[in-house]
Amino acid sequence: MAAYDTMSKPDTRKQGAAGGWLAGAIRRNGAGYLFLAPWLIGFFCLTLGPALASLYLSFTNFDLLSAPEFIGAQNYVRMVTADPRFIASIRVTLVYVALSVPLKLAFALAVAMVLNRGMRGLPFYRAIFYLPSLLGTSVAIAVLWRQLFAADGLVNSLLAQIGIEGPSWISNPNYSLYTLVVLSVWQFGSPMIIFLAGLRQIPTDMYEAASLDGASPTRQFLRITLPLLSPVIFFNFVIQTIEAFKAFTPAFVISGGSGGPINSTLFYTLYLYQEAFSYFRMGYASALAWVLVVIIAIFTAFSFLTTKYWVHYDD
Amino acid sequence: MATTIELNKVEKRYGAHDVIRGIDLQIKPGAFTVFVGPSGCGKSTLLRMIAGLETISGGDLVIDGTRVNDVAASKRGIAMVFQSYALYPHMSVYKNLAFGLETAGYKRDEIDRRVRAAAETLQISDYLPRKPKALSGGQRQRVAIGRSIVRDPKIFLFDEPLSNLDAELRVQMRVEITKLHERLGNTMIYVTHDQVEAMTMADQIVVLRAGQVMQAGSPLELYNSPANQFVAGFIGSPKMNFVPVRIGDATGISLNGQRLDATRPLAGAIGDPLTLGIRPEHISINEGAGQSLGEAHVELVEHLGGSTVLHARPAFGSETLTVVLPGQQPCRNGDKVPLWIDPARCHFFTPDGQALRG
């Protein structure tokens, strides 16, 4: 209450110079700034500061041991003209994003619709389905995944029971990326919970009105559920796509940090990590990071531009 | 050709909980029937059972001679207007009206003709391109009604359609729905908890309580001859006054020692308890053809302009009586006024709440 009182009190005193104004502002709103301080310190020291530093470093040659050497835009030029691994990582990441996001969202929506039918034990199932999302990005789950999909892993043991000799899902470049896509889809809990909340916001009498009109379940889904859920779909789509662009841990653990076999799991962030911490090319890694920022920003902006065509807000 | 609806011993159970208990009801072709009752009496559930949105646990629902218990909602020839309007917020008014017709596979020309005709009827033609969020409550209600009209259904169901509107708009829409019924002539069932809506709109009122029909009949039948104390108290505003009395003799009752003629036979022994029911508008402060109830102490006067409402405590008992007097009366709080009633307007109820009929 003290903070509120202090902040809301109108100041009728005249302020002199800029210093006086600052002192006055601190005096008036000191308690408020004090409460904000942990976040402000964290934001400036741990987020904005390093981000700006990396922007500068992206224009330098910097190996951590010697002082950064300013080289202009050479890092960016090299990226697009003389770095096949950069192109490979972009390709792998785009394939991963293009496959994992729609599949995960479709799976999450399907499960949410089943759970939304008012079944018994809903909280239990909701928790069970959400569990992979809690554990999914952990190293432990990636290790477990590696064991499941290894040549002599559980998946192939089960396939052997029905007479199928499965490949090594993670060491065969034809399958390794798709194994990571499956791992991503398995972590559908987070969008599922959001879809479930969105589905519950759709009034049941709209479905009842539609059913009186003779609309089939499919038509109700296409004409009512999807449009009314579109803000939630959009939110999940943007968040999951950004997450997919930033995916790192599964590829790192499953490929042992190499992005192999044959660059098949060389996620963009994994390549960035290699450049930074394996080859100590911090300047180049910083440039890679900023390119990723730009890619995500362009994608997000483009997504927002499309909303007027397919996202229906109620107000 | 308007449609007949029959309910024969219709029941609804949720587990061990009986919501609708063996309702028998006949709704005549083209009648405007109102289900009325307090919250939780089962009126909306009964409406939804007729619509096909709730399953029927027992009994038969018969529409035009055909048992439809297991017929899908969309095949019953029914349109329903929901309390919340249930308009699709992402569609324009035109699309909202056209949705059912598109679903039924009508051709584009026919859809357009029907949508524009319904819009014309409900005076919403100017709003066809708008989304529901750009409409007022009353306009949304019209769209909801329009959506039911375009399909040309046999039966219209209304589930408390006016409860989200302000008082002025409710009166206006009430009149419009009544006119619509007169114009279309379809069988309509209307659910409300507002007995004024029921009285003003219905051909037949069905009063429900705890899943049972308390009485069904015309508004004036329910007003003049309530079958029981519940209906007597529910129909009429302000509600009927109830006063505990005892049978004095074969033709009169005793009001705390004061005798009052009864114009109907009183079943029971002398001294048996009864409840006297008298409507506020049937009590007068002027001597007329009636009988005196003695004086009453006026506790509160409400001057409504067109009428005056007194809350007065009579000398014969501790119950406060509500009295509605025509026009503007020069009464003030604390006045003593004489009370007069016409014995022919009195109702008597047995201790189990049933009315004594003449």
XYZ file of C-alpha atoms in Angstrom, chain B residues 24-245:
222
model
C -48.721 -35.382 -19.707
C -49.456 -32.470 -21.949
C -51.191 -31.720 -25.199
C -50.244 -28.713 -27.272
C -52.804 -27.761 -29.862
C -51.849 -26.910 -33.448
C -50.817 -23.294 -33.788
C -50.993 -22.586 -30.069
C -48.552 -20.323 -28.313
C -47.685 -22.302 -25.208
C -45.565 -20.895 -22.425
C -43.702 -23.043 -19.924
C -43.302 -21.012 -16.792
C -41.931 -21.790 -13.372
C -39.202 -20.923 -10.929
C -35.514 -21.668 -11.576
C -34.760 -25.378 -11.555
C -38.343 -26.471 -12.212
C -37.326 -28.295 -15.413
C -38.941 -26.000 -17.970
C -35.803 -25.567 -20.097
C -35.014 -29.278 -19.824
C -38.500 -30.103 -21.064
C -38.078 -27.701 -23.987
C -34.706 -29.241 -24.863
C -36.276 -32.708 -24.747
C -38.875 -31.580 -27.260
C -36.097 -30.080 -29.399
C -34.115 -33.312 -29.308
C -31.159 -31.773 -27.486
C -31.820 -33.947 -24.421
C -32.715 -37.617 -24.470
C -36.045 -38.734 -23.028
C -35.723 -41.203 -20.145
C -39.317 -42.404 -20.210
C -42.685 -41.797 -21.854
C -43.487 -40.685 -25.379
C -43.040 -37.461 -27.260
C -45.439 -37.402 -30.190
C -45.369 -34.787 -32.948
C -48.225 -34.898 -35.454
C -49.056 -38.438 -34.422
C -45.519 -39.778 -34.772
C -43.411 -40.827 -31.799
C -40.177 -38.885 -32.136
C -38.243 -39.894 -28.994
C -35.456 -41.325 -31.124
C -35.673 -38.931 -34.059
C -32.642 -36.639 -34.482
C -33.122 -32.987 -33.532
C -32.653 -31.853 -37.121
C -35.395 -34.208 -38.363
C -38.120 -32.993 -36.020
C -38.950 -29.864 -37.996
C -38.075 -27.677 -35.054
C -36.248 -24.367 -34.805
C -35.059 -22.981 -31.517
C -34.124 -19.530 -30.291
C -31.598 -19.710 -27.470
C -31.299 -17.504 -24.432
C -27.794 -16.509 -25.507
C -28.953 -16.163 -29.164
C -26.190 -18.654 -30.155
C -25.244 -16.546 -33.170
C -22.021 -17.519 -34.901
C -19.738 -14.575 -34.116
C -17.438 -15.150 -37.100
C -20.249 -15.039 -39.642
C -22.173 -12.049 -40.945
C -25.874 -11.774 -40.203
C -26.545 -13.002 -43.737
C -24.327 -16.062 -43.201
C -25.932 -16.728 -39.835
C -29.350 -16.772 -41.457
C -28.127 -18.829 -44.389
C -26.217 -21.449 -42.388
C -29.124 -23.831 -41.854
C -30.268 -23.513 -45.461
C -26.764 -24.170 -46.788
C -26.543 -27.202 -44.528
C -29.858 -28.457 -45.874
C -28.530 -28.105 -49.421
C -30.770 -25.319 -50.692
C -29.744 -23.586 -53.911
C -28.085 -20.200 -53.681
C -31.061 -18.325 -55.181
C -33.507 -19.913 -52.772
C -31.224 -19.200 -49.811
C -30.953 -15.573 -50.850
C -34.708 -15.242 -51.293
C -35.470 -16.758 -47.896
C -32.777 -14.823 -46.032
C -33.950 -11.513 -47.495
C -37.596 -12.330 -46.792
C -36.838 -13.169 -43.154
C -34.690 -10.067 -42.810
C -37.524 -7.980 -44.225
C -40.005 -9.507 -41.802
C -37.781 -8.770 -38.828
C -36.559 -5.403 -40.134
C -32.901 -6.411 -40.116
C -32.224 -6.031 -43.843
C -29.755 -3.206 -43.202
C -27.710 -5.386 -40.894
C -27.183 -8.358 -43.204
C -23.486 -7.605 -43.901
C -22.672 -6.941 -40.243
C -21.175 -9.318 -37.736
C -23.215 -10.027 -34.571
C -20.771 -8.050 -32.437
C -21.836 -4.906 -34.315
C -25.476 -5.362 -33.305
C -27.402 -4.362 -30.202
C -29.052 -6.966 -27.973
C -32.431 -6.449 -29.589
C -30.982 -6.711 -33.098
C -29.176 -9.913 -32.168
C -32.410 -11.306 -30.855
C -34.090 -10.538 -34.163
C -31.288 -12.300 -36.031
C -31.698 -15.321 -33.767
C -35.413 -15.373 -34.539
C -34.671 -14.821 -38.227
C -32.381 -17.827 -38.226
C -35.278 -19.952 -37.066
C -37.770 -18.436 -39.504
C -35.757 -19.038 -42.685
C -35.973 -22.786 -42.336
C -39.763 -22.634 -42.248
C -40.002 -25.078 -39.336
C -43.178 -26.697 -38.068
C -42.466 -25.745 -34.469
C -40.676 -22.796 -32.882
C -39.079 -23.171 -29.487
C -37.924 -20.168 -27.455
C -35.714 -20.676 -24.410
C -35.949 -17.516 -22.295
C -35.143 -15.405 -25.357
C -35.724 -12.023 -23.746
C -33.886 -12.480 -20.483
C -30.742 -10.697 -21.720
C -32.616 -7.584 -22.840
C -33.414 -4.476 -20.856
C -36.960 -3.913 -19.602
C -38.059 -1.606 -22.423
C -36.728 -3.852 -25.151
C -38.305 -6.886 -23.533
C -41.743 -5.324 -23.828
C -41.078 -4.400 -27.462
C -39.782 -7.852 -28.391
C -42.636 -9.487 -26.504
C -45.088 -7.699 -28.756
C -43.081 -8.536 -31.858
C -42.905 -12.241 -31.046
C -46.647 -12.299 -30.405
C -47.263 -10.582 -33.751
C -44.906 -13.009 -35.441
C -46.912 -15.892 -34.028
C -50.130 -14.374 -35.302
C -48.610 -13.910 -38.751
C -46.980 -17.337 -39.054
C -49.541 -19.369 -37.151
C -46.994 -22.040 -36.201
C -47.015 -24.009 -32.983
C -44.685 -22.212 -30.591
C -43.390 -23.115 -27.159
C -41.826 -20.404 -25.084
C -39.947 -20.848 -21.819
C -39.734 -18.065 -19.285
C -39.562 -17.538 -15.557
C -41.360 -14.223 -15.999
C -45.057 -14.687 -15.365
C -45.852 -11.331 -16.999
C -44.380 -12.622 -20.264
C -46.399 -15.790 -19.826
C -49.649 -13.933 -19.188
C -49.235 -11.496 -22.054
C -48.079 -13.897 -24.751
C -49.620 -17.290 -24.140
C -52.639 -19.077 -25.492
C -51.801 -21.763 -22.974
C -49.629 -21.511 -19.886
C -48.036 -24.577 -18.356
C -46.869 -23.925 -14.802
C -44.087 -26.261 -13.764
C -42.623 -27.016 -10.391
C -40.022 -29.649 -9.541
C -40.483 -31.392 -12.883
C -44.246 -31.648 -12.641
C -47.080 -29.717 -14.245
C -48.881 -27.764 -11.557
C -51.551 -26.520 -13.929
C -52.054 -25.963 -17.650
C -54.631 -23.630 -19.071
C -55.296 -20.224 -20.540
C -53.803 -17.201 -18.753
C -57.141 -16.073 -17.363
C -58.053 -19.604 -16.323
C -54.886 -19.770 -14.260
C -55.487 -16.290 -12.901
C -59.138 -16.813 -12.023
C -59.097 -20.474 -11.018
C -55.666 -21.540 -9.845
C -55.597 -25.254 -9.127
C -53.330 -24.873 -6.132
C -51.608 -22.394 -3.904
C -48.363 -22.556 -5.911
C -50.055 -21.472 -9.150
C -52.095 -18.886 -7.268
C -48.907 -17.381 -5.880
C -46.936 -17.631 -9.108
C -49.469 -16.128 -11.487
C -50.298 -12.488 -10.855
C -48.207 -9.498 -9.911
C -47.972 -8.450 -7.132
C -48.519 -11.986 -5.917
C -51.681 -13.149 -4.211
C -52.041 -12.517 -0.452
C -52.318 -15.648 1.662
C -53.926 -15.549 5.091
C -54.343 -18.531 7.437
C -58.021 -18.956 8.395
